[in-house]
Amino acid sequence: MRRFLLAAAAGILVSATAQAQVTEDDLKNDQTITTQIVTNGMGRHLQRYSPLKIVNKENVKNLLPVWAFSLGGEKQRGQESQPLVYDGVMYITASYSRLFAIDARTGEEIWQYDARLPEGILPCCDVINRGAAIYGDKIYFGTLDARIVALDRKTGDVVWRKKIADYKAGYSYTAAPIIVNGLVITGNSGGEFGIVGEVQARDAETGEMVWTRPVIEGHMGTYKGKPSTMTGKLNATWPGDLWKTGGGATWLGGSYDAETDTLVFGAGNPAPWNSHLRNAGEPRPDNSGDNLYAASRIGINPANGEIKWHFQTTPREGWDFDGVNEVVPFVDAKGDKRFATADRNGFFYVLNREDGAFVDAFPFVKNITWAKGIDKNGRPIYVEENRPGNPSAAADGAKGETIFAVPSFLGGKNWMPMAYSQDTGLFYVPSNEWGMDIWNEPISYKKGAAYLGAGFTIKPLFEDHIGSLKAIDPLTGETQWEYKNNAPLWGGVMTTAGGLVFTGTPEGLFKAFDDETGEELWSFQTGSGIVGQPVTWEMDGEQYVAVISGWGGAVPLWGGEVAKKVNYLNQGGLVWVFKVPKQLVSAN
Ligand code: CA
């Protein structure tokens, strides 16, 4: 009704039900339009940088809650979503594949959608969801039964609903979709079940499949319902039929580099974890044990799904170092166009944006054991004795030699997104310092069953912290400042032109740091652990900041000794929205 009155006052003839349409230009310019957040990553480059500075280093101490919204009683599990905001409405995805539309000014619910999941879904790492995508008059999100749903943004009614893959085979879906030129593009989850990683593109209007691109060599892609090209070369780096259940889940979704018109998706661990079963246990001069394109970043043409380039972070992967972490296009301080990505394996990589070629890499966590470094071609310099041993070499054939590896399989950095400041030129990387005992076991593939061939126990490295938020210079590899946190960090980071870096902790604190010094300038107790992704936007001339609180995710489920360390943390499920009250914006 308010919109009708405003429109009438402006002398424009529109109906009260007309709905603003999100266009490709809105998506393309999301990083600079401060009144909206219509993409995962606050821009499809995933820089998570806002040009807003109404809230800044001087006044952030006056940041106060405006409203909070509960995501519901029995479904209080990990809340890893990034809010979207458009036309006065906030859209939040939540645990168990739910989506809420909330009045961004008042916190009142407008509608909610519950995917009503079938029995027998197989999520590996909590019943989380990482966010939605907006385009036209619809909102899109993935569900734990491996479907993608398009809802009417105004009503929450289902417009179309499509199957990504068979949840009974271990597929699921949790990442935010990405939309490019009218295509809704998704990955898939299930790397611990011997699935095959794939990227799919559908017509946003109809849900009709346009192309598919499996990411394990030997599988055929499709274009408009017909076979297109094979991914890689059959059996070039995989023995026998292992590629058919080769893993490489594309479970974190992708980024988009508009300048080179390239989608970049990451592929998870090759399956099974036991690398000796994949010819990866022994170094081969011809690299035939590399298991492409698992543990890789892959540049894809968004129009047809053809692979433009790939860069494998962990060839011969054997520690569950998924290669899915986000790839962020940026311009470095020398003016070169680069990609940056902080891998599970503990190394931060800089790649060329034109062709994905290796430029530089350096460790961003301490005491890495499995590799001495990265060579000039971007390949790890392996410490072969730090690979979990081959069970068939053991006397009983049941358990290979146990080794202690750093980082742990949950990674120097896991899914939680870093942020890049265009002002400081620094990446703010949420990392964890931990290791693991890991050993290999025999395993054979069985549909819908865990396909690891490995056992493990995660252990902290230091008494006083696991979590480590680092400000990293991508030119030098130097850490400019570090914030240490007792529990492992598992939430996203955002930075602003106000000179602030925001992130949350499992202990429940939502914090703001000085982007240059790391000094903590503000914090607020949200009542449960934060594993969500902060955002900021402008509304009615004021700057708002939001984050979802709700402890969960992979750490308490997979975390070994670390899980014991965090088992006192309370679950929850609240969206928190903050602003600096007008009268305090210029107050010191
Ligand atoms: Ca994995």
Coordinates of C-alpha atoms and ligand atoms in Angstrom, one line a residue:
M1 CA 0.0 0.0 0.0
R2 CA 2.8 2.4 0.8
R3 CA 4.4 1.7 -2.5
F4 CA 1.1 2.6 -4.2
L5 CA 0.8 5.8 -2.3
L6 CA 4.4 6.9 -3.1
A7 CA 3.9 6.0 -6.7
A8 CA 0.6 7.9 -6.9
A9 CA 2.3 10.9 -5.2
A10 CA 5.0 10.9 -7.8
G11 CA 2.3 10.9 -10.5
I12 CA 3.3 7.5 -11.9
L13 CA 0.6 5.0 -12.8
V14 CA 1.4 1.6 -11.4
S15 CA -0.7 -1.0 -9.8
A16 CA -0.4 -1.7 -6.1
T17 CA 0.8 -5.2 -7.0
A18 CA 3.5 -4.3 -9.5
Q19 CA 6.8 -5.9 -8.5
A20 CA 10.2 -4.5 -9.2
Q21 CA 12.1 -6.8 -11.5
V22 CA 15.7 -7.7 -10.8
T23 CA 17.7 -7.4 -14.1
E24 CA 21.0 -8.6 -15.3
D25 CA 22.3 -5.1 -14.8
D26 CA 21.2 -5.3 -11.1
L27 CA 23.2 -8.4 -10.7
K28 CA 26.2 -7.0 -12.6
N29 CA 26.3 -3.9 -10.5
D30 CA 25.3 -5.4 -7.2
Q31 CA 28.6 -4.5 -5.6
T32 CA 28.1 -0.7 -6.2
I33 CA 24.3 -0.4 -5.7
T34 CA 24.2 0.1 -2.0
T35 CA 20.4 -0.1 -1.6
Q36 CA 20.2 -3.8 -2.5
I37 CA 22.0 -7.2 -2.1
V38 CA 20.8 -9.4 -4.8
T39 CA 23.8 -11.7 -5.2
N40 CA 25.7 -14.1 -3.0
G41 CA 29.0 -12.4 -2.2
M42 CA 27.7 -8.9 -2.5
G43 CA 28.6 -8.9 -6.2
R44 CA 29.2 -12.0 -8.4
H45 CA 32.9 -11.5 -7.9
L46 CA 32.3 -12.4 -4.2
Q47 CA 34.5 -9.6 -2.9
R48 CA 32.0 -8.9 0.0
Y49 CA 33.0 -5.3 0.0
S50 CA 30.5 -2.5 0.4
P51 CA 31.3 1.1 -0.6
L52 CA 29.1 2.3 2.3
K53 CA 30.8 4.4 5.0
I54 CA 27.9 5.8 7.0
V55 CA 29.0 3.3 9.6
N56 CA 32.7 3.7 10.1
K57 CA 35.7 3.3 12.4
E58 CA 34.6 6.4 14.5
N59 CA 30.9 5.5 15.0
V60 CA 30.7 1.7 14.8
K61 CA 30.8 1.6 18.6
N62 CA 27.3 3.0 18.5
L63 CA 26.0 0.1 16.3
L64 CA 22.7 -1.1 17.9
P65 CA 20.2 -3.8 17.1
V66 CA 17.1 -2.7 15.2
W67 CA 15.2 -6.0 15.1
A68 CA 15.7 -9.7 15.3
F69 CA 13.8 -12.5 13.7
S70 CA 13.6 -16.2 14.9
L71 CA 14.0 -19.0 12.4
G72 CA 11.9 -21.4 14.4
G73 CA 11.8 -23.9 17.2
E74 CA 12.8 -27.4 16.4
K75 CA 14.9 -26.5 13.3
Q76 CA 17.6 -24.7 15.2
R77 CA 20.6 -26.1 13.4
G78 CA 23.6 -24.4 11.7
Q79 CA 22.5 -21.2 9.9
E80 CA 25.1 -20.4 7.2
S81 CA 23.0 -18.2 5.0
Q82 CA 23.7 -14.8 3.5
P83 CA 20.7 -12.5 3.6
L84 CA 19.5 -10.8 0.4
V85 CA 17.8 -7.5 0.5
Y86 CA 15.6 -6.0 -2.3
D87 CA 12.8 -3.5 -2.5
G88 CA 12.4 -3.4 1.3
V89 CA 12.3 -7.1 1.8
M90 CA 15.0 -9.3 3.3
Y91 CA 15.2 -13.0 2.1
I92 CA 16.9 -15.5 4.3
T93 CA 17.4 -19.2 3.7
A94 CA 17.5 -21.4 6.8
S95 CA 18.3 -24.9 8.1
Y96 CA 16.2 -27.8 6.6
S97 CA 15.8 -26.0 3.3
R98 CA 13.5 -23.1 4.4
L99 CA 13.3 -19.6 2.9
F100 CA 11.8 -16.6 4.7
A101 CA 10.7 -13.2 3.3
I102 CA 10.9 -10.5 6.0
D103 CA 10.0 -6.8 6.0
A104 CA 13.5 -5.3 6.1
R105 CA 12.3 -2.3 8.1
T106 CA 10.3 -4.0 10.8
G107 CA 11.4 -7.6 10.9
E108 CA 7.9 -8.9 10.3
E109 CA 7.5 -12.1 8.4
I110 CA 5.9 -11.7 4.9
W111 CA 6.0 -15.4 4.0
Q112 CA 8.0 -18.5 4.5
Y113 CA 8.6 -21.6 2.4
D114 CA 9.4 -25.0 3.8
A115 CA 10.7 -27.5 1.2
R116 CA 9.2 -30.5 3.2
L117 CA 12.2 -32.8 2.7
P118 CA 11.8 -36.5 2.1
E119 CA 13.0 -39.2 4.5
G120 CA 16.5 -40.5 3.7
I121 CA 18.3 -37.3 2.6
L122 CA 22.1 -37.6 3.1
P123 CA 23.6 -34.2 4.0
C124 CA 27.2 -34.8 5.1
C125 CA 27.7 -31.6 7.2
D126 CA 24.6 -30.4 8.9
V127 CA 21.2 -29.5 7.4
I128 CA 22.4 -26.0 6.3
N129 CA 21.8 -23.7 3.4
R130 CA 24.1 -20.9 2.3
G131 CA 21.7 -18.5 0.5
A132 CA 19.4 -17.7 -2.4
A133 CA 19.6 -15.8 -5.7
I134 CA 17.2 -13.2 -7.1
Y135 CA 16.3 -12.6 -10.7
G136 CA 13.2 -11.1 -12.3
D137 CA 10.2 -11.6 -10.1
K138 CA 11.6 -14.9 -8.6
I139 CA 13.9 -16.1 -5.9
Y140 CA 15.8 -19.4 -6.3
F141 CA 17.4 -21.7 -3.7
G142 CA 18.7 -25.3 -3.5
T143 CA 17.3 -27.9 -1.1
L144 CA 18.9 -30.8 0.8
D145 CA 17.1 -33.4 -1.5
A146 CA 19.2 -32.0 -4.4
R147 CA 16.6 -29.8 -6.0
I148 CA 16.5 -26.2 -7.2
V149 CA 13.3 -24.3 -6.5
A150 CA 12.0 -21.1 -8.0
L151 CA 9.6 -19.1 -5.9
D152 CA 7.4 -16.1 -6.6
R153 CA 9.2 -13.4 -4.7
K154 CA 6.0 -11.7 -3.6
T155 CA 4.0 -14.7 -2.5
G156 CA 6.5 -17.5 -1.9
D157 CA 4.5 -19.8 -4.3
V158 CA 6.5 -22.4 -6.2
V159 CA 6.9 -21.4 -9.9
W160 CA 9.1 -24.4 -10.8
R161 CA 11.0 -27.1 -8.9
K162 CA 13.7 -29.2 -10.6
K163 CA 15.8 -32.2 -9.6
I164 CA 19.6 -31.6 -9.7
A165 CA 20.4 -35.2 -8.9
D166 CA 19.3 -38.3 -6.9
Y167 CA 19.4 -37.7 -3.2
K168 CA 19.3 -41.4 -2.6
A169 CA 22.8 -41.7 -4.2
G170 CA 24.1 -39.1 -1.7
Y171 CA 23.5 -35.9 -3.6
S172 CA 22.3 -32.8 -1.8
Y173 CA 22.5 -29.1 -2.4
T174 CA 23.3 -26.2 -0.1
A175 CA 25.1 -23.4 -2.0
A176 CA 23.6 -20.2 -3.2
P177 CA 22.9 -20.4 -6.9
I178 CA 24.5 -17.8 -9.2
I179 CA 22.6 -16.2 -12.0
V180 CA 24.3 -15.0 -15.2
N181 CA 22.5 -13.8 -18.4
G182 CA 19.2 -15.4 -17.4
L183 CA 20.7 -18.8 -16.4
V184 CA 20.4 -20.2 -12.9
I185 CA 23.7 -22.0 -12.3
T186 CA 24.1 -24.6 -9.5
G187 CA 26.7 -27.1 -8.3
N188 CA 26.1 -30.2 -6.2
S189 CA 27.0 -31.7 -2.9
G190 CA 27.8 -35.2 -1.8
G191 CA 31.6 -35.7 -2.2
E192 CA 31.7 -38.1 0.7
F193 CA 29.3 -40.5 -1.1
G194 CA 31.1 -41.1 -4.4
I195 CA 28.9 -38.8 -6.4
V196 CA 30.1 -36.9 -9.5
G197 CA 30.6 -33.2 -9.2
E198 CA 28.7 -31.2 -11.8
V199 CA 27.7 -27.7 -12.7
Q200 CA 24.2 -27.2 -14.3
A201 CA 22.6 -24.1 -15.9
R202 CA 18.9 -23.7 -16.3
D203 CA 16.6 -21.1 -17.9
A204 CA 15.6 -18.9 -15.0
E205 CA 12.1 -18.4 -16.3
T206 CA 11.2 -22.0 -17.0
G207 CA 13.7 -24.2 -15.2
E208 CA 14.6 -26.0 -18.4
M209 CA 18.1 -27.3 -18.5
V210 CA 20.5 -25.5 -20.9
W211 CA 23.8 -27.2 -20.1
T212 CA 25.5 -29.5 -17.7
R213 CA 29.2 -29.8 -17.1
P214 CA 30.5 -32.8 -15.0
V215 CA 33.9 -32.0 -13.5
I216 CA 35.5 -35.4 -13.4
E217 CA 37.3 -36.5 -16.5
G218 CA 35.5 -39.0 -18.7
H219 CA 32.0 -37.7 -18.1
M220 CA 30.1 -36.1 -21.0
G221 CA 28.6 -32.6 -20.7
T222 CA 25.3 -31.7 -22.3
Y223 CA 24.0 -28.7 -24.2
K224 CA 20.2 -28.2 -24.8
G225 CA 19.6 -31.9 -24.1
K226 CA 22.3 -33.3 -26.3
P227 CA 25.8 -34.6 -25.5
S228 CA 28.3 -31.8 -25.9
T229 CA 31.9 -32.5 -25.0
M230 CA 33.7 -34.8 -22.7
T231 CA 35.3 -33.4 -19.6
G232 CA 39.1 -34.0 -19.9
K233 CA 40.3 -37.3 -21.4
L234 CA 39.0 -40.6 -20.3
N235 CA 41.3 -42.5 -18.0
A236 CA 44.1 -39.9 -18.4
T237 CA 44.5 -39.5 -14.7
W238 CA 42.0 -42.1 -13.2
P239 CA 42.5 -45.9 -13.2
G240 CA 39.8 -48.2 -14.4
D241 CA 36.2 -47.2 -13.6
L242 CA 37.0 -45.1 -10.5
W243 CA 36.1 -41.9 -12.4
K244 CA 32.5 -43.1 -12.5
T245 CA 32.2 -42.4 -8.7
G246 CA 35.0 -39.9 -8.7
G247 CA 33.7 -37.2 -6.3
G248 CA 34.7 -33.6 -7.1
A249 CA 31.5 -32.2 -5.7
T250 CA 30.9 -28.6 -6.7
W251 CA 29.3 -27.9 -3.4
L252 CA 30.2 -24.3 -2.7
G253 CA 28.8 -22.8 -5.9
G254 CA 30.7 -20.4 -8.1
S255 CA 31.8 -16.8 -8.8
Y256 CA 31.6 -14.9 -12.0
D257 CA 34.3 -12.7 -13.6
A258 CA 32.4 -10.4 -15.9
E259 CA 35.5 -9.0 -17.5
T260 CA 36.6 -12.4 -18.9
D261 CA 33.0 -13.7 -19.0
T262 CA 34.0 -16.7 -16.9
L263 CA 32.2 -18.7 -14.3
V264 CA 34.6 -20.2 -11.7
F265 CA 33.5 -23.3 -9.8
G266 CA 35.6 -25.4 -7.5
A267 CA 35.6 -29.2 -7.3
G268 CA 35.9 -31.1 -4.0
N269 CA 37.9 -34.1 -3.0
P270 CA 38.3 -37.1 -5.4
A271 CA 36.5 -40.1 -4.1
P272 CA 37.3 -42.2 -2.1
W273 CA 39.5 -40.3 0.4
N274 CA 41.9 -43.3 0.3
S275 CA 44.2 -42.0 -2.5
H276 CA 46.0 -45.4 -2.9
L277 CA 42.8 -46.7 -4.6
R278 CA 43.0 -43.9 -7.2
N279 CA 46.7 -44.4 -8.3
A280 CA 47.4 -41.2 -6.4
G281 CA 49.5 -42.7 -3.6
E282 CA 52.7 -42.8 -5.7
P283 CA 54.2 -39.9 -7.6
R284 CA 54.1 -40.5 -11.3
P285 CA 56.3 -38.6 -13.8
D286 CA 53.4 -38.4 -16.2
N287 CA 51.0 -37.1 -13.6
S288 CA 48.6 -39.9 -14.4
G289 CA 47.6 -40.1 -10.7
D290 CA 46.3 -36.6 -10.5
N291 CA 42.6 -37.4 -10.6
L292 CA 41.5 -34.4 -12.7
Y293 CA 39.5 -32.2 -12.1
A294 CA 38.9 -33.1 -8.5
A295 CA 40.5 -30.6 -6.0
S296 CA 40.6 -28.0 -8.8
R297 CA 39.2 -24.6 -9.8
I298 CA 37.5 -24.7 -13.2
G299 CA 36.8 -21.8 -15.5
I300 CA 33.6 -22.3 -17.5
N301 CA 32.0 -20.5 -20.4
P302 CA 28.5 -19.5 -18.9
A303 CA 26.9 -19.6 -22.4
N304 CA 27.5 -23.3 -23.1
G305 CA 29.2 -25.0 -20.1
E306 CA 32.5 -25.6 -21.9
I307 CA 35.7 -25.6 -19.8
K308 CA 38.0 -22.7 -20.5
W309 CA 40.8 -23.7 -18.0
H310 CA 41.5 -25.5 -14.9
F311 CA 43.9 -25.2 -12.0
Q312 CA 44.3 -28.1 -9.7
T313 CA 45.3 -27.1 -6.2
T314 CA 45.9 -30.6 -4.8
P315 CA 46.8 -33.2 -7.5
R316 CA 46.9 -36.7 -6.1
E317 CA 44.7 -35.5 -3.3
G318 CA 44.6 -37.7 -0.2
W319 CA 43.6 -35.5 2.8
D320 CA 40.1 -34.3 1.8
F321 CA 41.5 -31.0 0.7
D322 CA 38.4 -30.1 -1.4
G323 CA 39.2 -27.5 -4.0
V324 CA 35.9 -25.7 -3.7
N325 CA 36.8 -22.5 -1.9
E326 CA 35.7 -19.3 -3.6
V327 CA 37.7 -17.7 -6.3
V328 CA 37.6 -13.9 -6.1
P329 CA 38.5 -11.7 -9.1
F330 CA 40.3 -8.5 -8.1
V331 CA 42.9 -6.0 -9.4
D332 CA 46.1 -6.1 -7.4
A333 CA 48.0 -3.1 -6.2
K334 CA 50.2 -3.3 -9.3
G335 CA 47.1 -3.1 -11.5
D336 CA 47.2 -6.7 -12.6
K337 CA 43.9 -8.6 -13.0
R338 CA 44.0 -11.6 -10.7
F339 CA 42.0 -14.3 -9.0
A340 CA 42.6 -15.1 -5.4
T341 CA 41.6 -18.2 -3.5
A342 CA 42.5 -19.6 -0.1
D343 CA 42.5 -23.4 -0.3
R344 CA 41.5 -26.1 2.2
N345 CA 45.2 -27.3 1.8
G346 CA 46.5 -24.2 3.7
F347 CA 47.9 -22.3 0.7
F348 CA 46.6 -19.0 -0.7
Y349 CA 46.8 -18.9 -4.5
V350 CA 46.9 -16.0 -6.9
L351 CA 45.9 -16.9 -10.5
N352 CA 45.8 -15.1 -13.8
R353 CA 42.3 -14.0 -14.7
E354 CA 42.6 -14.6 -18.4
D355 CA 43.5 -18.3 -18.3
G356 CA 43.6 -19.4 -14.7
A357 CA 47.4 -19.8 -14.9
F358 CA 49.3 -20.0 -11.7
V359 CA 50.9 -16.7 -10.5
D360 CA 51.9 -17.2 -6.9
A361 CA 51.1 -19.2 -3.7
F362 CA 52.0 -18.9 -0.1
P363 CA 50.9 -20.6 3.2
F364 CA 48.2 -18.8 5.2
V365 CA 48.1 -21.2 8.2
K366 CA 51.0 -22.4 10.3
N367 CA 52.9 -25.7 10.4
I368 CA 51.7 -27.2 7.2
T369 CA 53.0 -30.8 7.0
W370 CA 51.9 -32.4 3.8
A371 CA 53.8 -30.1 1.4
K372 CA 57.0 -28.0 1.7
G373 CA 55.5 -25.4 -0.6
I374 CA 54.2 -24.8 -4.1
D375 CA 56.6 -24.9 -7.0
K376 CA 56.8 -22.5 -9.9
N377 CA 54.2 -24.4 -11.9
G378 CA 51.7 -24.3 -9.0
R379 CA 52.2 -28.0 -8.0
P380 CA 52.7 -28.8 -4.3
I381 CA 56.1 -30.0 -3.3
Y382 CA 54.9 -33.1 -1.4
V383 CA 56.2 -34.5 1.8
E384 CA 55.4 -38.1 0.6
E385 CA 55.7 -39.6 4.1
N386 CA 52.9 -37.3 5.3
R387 CA 50.4 -39.1 3.0
P388 CA 48.1 -41.5 5.0
G389 CA 49.6 -45.0 4.4
N390 CA 48.3 -47.7 2.1
P391 CA 46.2 -50.2 3.9
S392 CA 47.2 -53.0 1.5
A393 CA 50.8 -52.5 2.6
A394 CA 49.8 -53.1 6.3
A395 CA 50.2 -56.5 7.8
D396 CA 46.5 -57.0 8.4
G397 CA 45.5 -55.1 5.2
A398 CA 42.9 -53.2 7.4
K399 CA 44.5 -50.0 8.4
G400 CA 47.3 -48.0 6.8
E401 CA 49.9 -46.1 8.7
T402 CA 48.4 -43.2 10.6
I403 CA 50.0 -39.8 10.0
F404 CA 49.5 -36.4 11.6
A405 CA 48.7 -33.9 8.9
V406 CA 48.2 -30.1 9.0
P407 CA 45.8 -28.6 8.1
S408 CA 43.1 -31.0 9.2
F409 CA 40.6 -32.1 6.5
L410 CA 38.3 -29.3 7.5
G411 CA 40.9 -27.1 6.1
G412 CA 43.1 -24.0 6.6
K413 CA 40.0 -22.4 5.4
N414 CA 36.7 -24.1 4.7
W415 CA 33.5 -22.8 3.0
M416 CA 33.3 -19.6 5.0
P417 CA 33.9 -16.7 2.6
M418 CA 36.8 -14.2 2.9
A419 CA 36.4 -10.6 1.9
Y420 CA 38.5 -8.2 -0.2
S421 CA 38.9 -4.5 0.5
Q422 CA 39.4 -2.3 -2.5
D423 CA 40.7 0.3 0.0
T424 CA 43.4 -1.6 1.8
G425 CA 44.1 -4.2 -1.0
L426 CA 44.0 -6.9 1.7
F427 CA 42.0 -10.1 1.9
Y428 CA 40.4 -10.9 5.2
V429 CA 40.6 -14.6 5.5
P430 CA 38.7 -16.7 8.1
S431 CA 41.1 -19.5 8.8
N432 CA 41.7 -22.3 11.3
E433 CA 44.9 -23.7 12.8
W434 CA 44.4 -27.4 13.4
G435 CA 45.7 -30.8 12.3
M436 CA 44.5 -34.4 12.2
D437 CA 45.5 -38.0 12.8
I438 CA 44.4 -39.6 9.5
W439 CA 44.6 -43.2 8.2
N440 CA 43.3 -45.1 5.2
E441 CA 41.2 -48.2 5.1
P442 CA 39.9 -50.4 2.4
I443 CA 36.5 -49.3 0.9
S444 CA 34.3 -50.2 -2.0
Y445 CA 31.5 -48.0 -3.5
K446 CA 28.0 -48.7 -2.4
K447 CA 25.2 -46.3 -3.6
G448 CA 24.1 -43.9 -0.8
A449 CA 26.8 -45.0 1.6
A450 CA 29.8 -43.0 2.8
Y451 CA 32.7 -43.6 0.5
L452 CA 35.9 -42.5 2.4
G453 CA 38.2 -45.4 3.1
A454 CA 39.7 -43.2 5.8
G455 CA 39.4 -42.5 9.5
F456 CA 40.5 -39.3 11.3
T457 CA 40.6 -37.3 14.5
I458 CA 41.0 -33.5 14.4
K459 CA 43.2 -31.8 17.0
P460 CA 44.0 -28.2 17.9
L461 CA 47.5 -27.0 17.3
F462 CA 47.6 -24.3 19.9
E463 CA 46.3 -23.9 23.5
D464 CA 44.7 -20.6 23.1
H465 CA 43.1 -20.6 19.7
I466 CA 42.0 -22.5 16.6
G467 CA 40.2 -19.7 14.7
S468 CA 42.4 -17.1 13.0
L469 CA 41.1 -14.1 11.0
K470 CA 44.0 -12.9 8.9
A471 CA 44.5 -9.7 6.9
I472 CA 46.6 -11.0 4.0
D473 CA 48.4 -9.0 1.3
P474 CA 48.0 -10.9 -1.9
L475 CA 51.1 -9.4 -3.4
T476 CA 53.5 -10.4 -0.7
G477 CA 51.7 -13.2 1.2
E478 CA 52.3 -11.3 4.4
T479 CA 49.8 -11.3 7.2
Q480 CA 49.2 -7.7 8.2
W481 CA 47.2 -8.5 11.3
E482 CA 45.6 -11.5 12.9
Y483 CA 42.7 -12.0 15.3
K484 CA 42.8 -15.2 17.2
N485 CA 39.7 -17.0 18.4
N486 CA 39.3 -19.8 20.8
A487 CA 36.8 -21.8 18.7
P488 CA 37.2 -22.5 15.0
L489 CA 35.9 -19.7 12.8
W490 CA 33.1 -20.9 10.6
G491 CA 31.3 -17.7 9.5
G492 CA 31.8 -15.3 6.6
V493 CA 33.6 -12.0 6.5
M494 CA 32.6 -8.6 5.1
T495 CA 34.5 -5.4 4.7
T496 CA 33.4 -1.8 4.0
A497 CA 34.6 1.5 2.8
G498 CA 34.0 2.7 6.4
G499 CA 37.2 0.9 7.2
L500 CA 35.6 -2.1 8.9
V501 CA 35.8 -5.8 8.8
F502 CA 32.8 -7.8 10.1
T503 CA 32.7 -11.4 11.2
G504 CA 31.1 -13.6 13.8
T505 CA 32.4 -16.3 16.2
P506 CA 31.0 -19.6 17.4
E507 CA 31.0 -18.1 20.8
G508 CA 28.2 -15.9 19.5
L509 CA 30.0 -12.6 19.1
F510 CA 29.4 -10.4 16.1
K511 CA 32.5 -8.3 15.7
A512 CA 33.8 -5.3 13.8
F513 CA 37.6 -4.8 13.3
D514 CA 39.7 -1.9 12.0
D515 CA 40.6 -3.0 8.5
E516 CA 44.2 -1.6 8.8
T517 CA 45.2 -2.6 12.3
G518 CA 42.8 -5.4 13.3
E519 CA 41.8 -3.5 16.4
E520 CA 38.4 -4.8 17.6
L521 CA 36.1 -1.8 17.6
W522 CA 32.7 -3.3 18.4
S523 CA 31.1 -6.6 19.4
F524 CA 27.6 -7.9 20.2
Q525 CA 26.5 -11.1 21.8
T526 CA 23.9 -12.7 19.4
G527 CA 22.9 -15.6 21.7
S528 CA 24.2 -18.5 19.6
G529 CA 27.2 -19.2 17.5
I530 CA 27.6 -17.3 14.2
V531 CA 28.3 -19.4 11.1
G532 CA 26.4 -17.0 8.8
Q533 CA 27.6 -14.3 6.4
P534 CA 27.3 -10.6 7.3
V535 CA 25.9 -8.1 4.8
T536 CA 25.3 -4.4 4.8
W537 CA 22.9 -2.1 2.8
E538 CA 21.4 1.4 2.7
M539 CA 17.8 2.0 3.4
D540 CA 16.0 5.3 4.0
G541 CA 19.4 7.0 4.0
E542 CA 20.8 4.8 6.8
Q543 CA 23.3 2.0 6.7
Y544 CA 22.1 -1.4 8.1
V545 CA 24.2 -4.4 8.9
A546 CA 22.8 -7.9 9.3
V547 CA 24.0 -11.4 10.2
I548 CA 22.3 -14.7 11.1
S549 CA 23.2 -16.4 14.4
G550 CA 22.7 -20.2 14.8
W551 CA 25.5 -22.5 15.8
G552 CA 26.1 -25.7 13.7
G553 CA 27.7 -26.8 10.5
A554 CA 30.5 -29.3 10.1
V555 CA 32.6 -28.6 13.2
P556 CA 30.3 -30.1 15.9
L557 CA 29.6 -33.1 13.6
W558 CA 33.1 -34.0 12.3
G559 CA 35.3 -32.2 14.6
G560 CA 37.0 -34.9 16.8
E561 CA 38.7 -33.4 19.8
V562 CA 37.7 -30.0 18.5
A563 CA 34.0 -30.9 18.7
K564 CA 34.5 -31.7 22.4
K565 CA 36.0 -28.2 22.8
V566 CA 32.9 -26.6 21.3
N567 CA 30.1 -28.8 22.7
Y568 CA 29.1 -26.2 25.3
L569 CA 27.9 -23.8 22.6
N570 CA 24.1 -23.3 22.3
Q571 CA 22.1 -23.7 19.2
G572 CA 19.9 -20.9 18.0
G573 CA 18.4 -19.3 14.9
L574 CA 18.0 -15.6 14.8
V575 CA 18.5 -12.9 12.1
W576 CA 20.0 -9.8 13.7
V577 CA 19.8 -6.3 12.1
F578 CA 21.8 -3.3 13.3
K579 CA 22.3 0.3 12.5
V580 CA 23.9 3.4 14.1
P581 CA 20.9 5.5 15.2
K582 CA 20.8 8.8 13.3
Q583 CA 21.6 11.0 16.3
L584 CA 24.8 8.9 16.9
V585 CA 26.2 8.7 13.4
S586 CA 28.4 11.8 13.9
A587 CA 28.8 11.3 17.7
N588 CA 32.2 10.2 18.9
Ligands
CA1 CA 35.2 -33.4 1.1

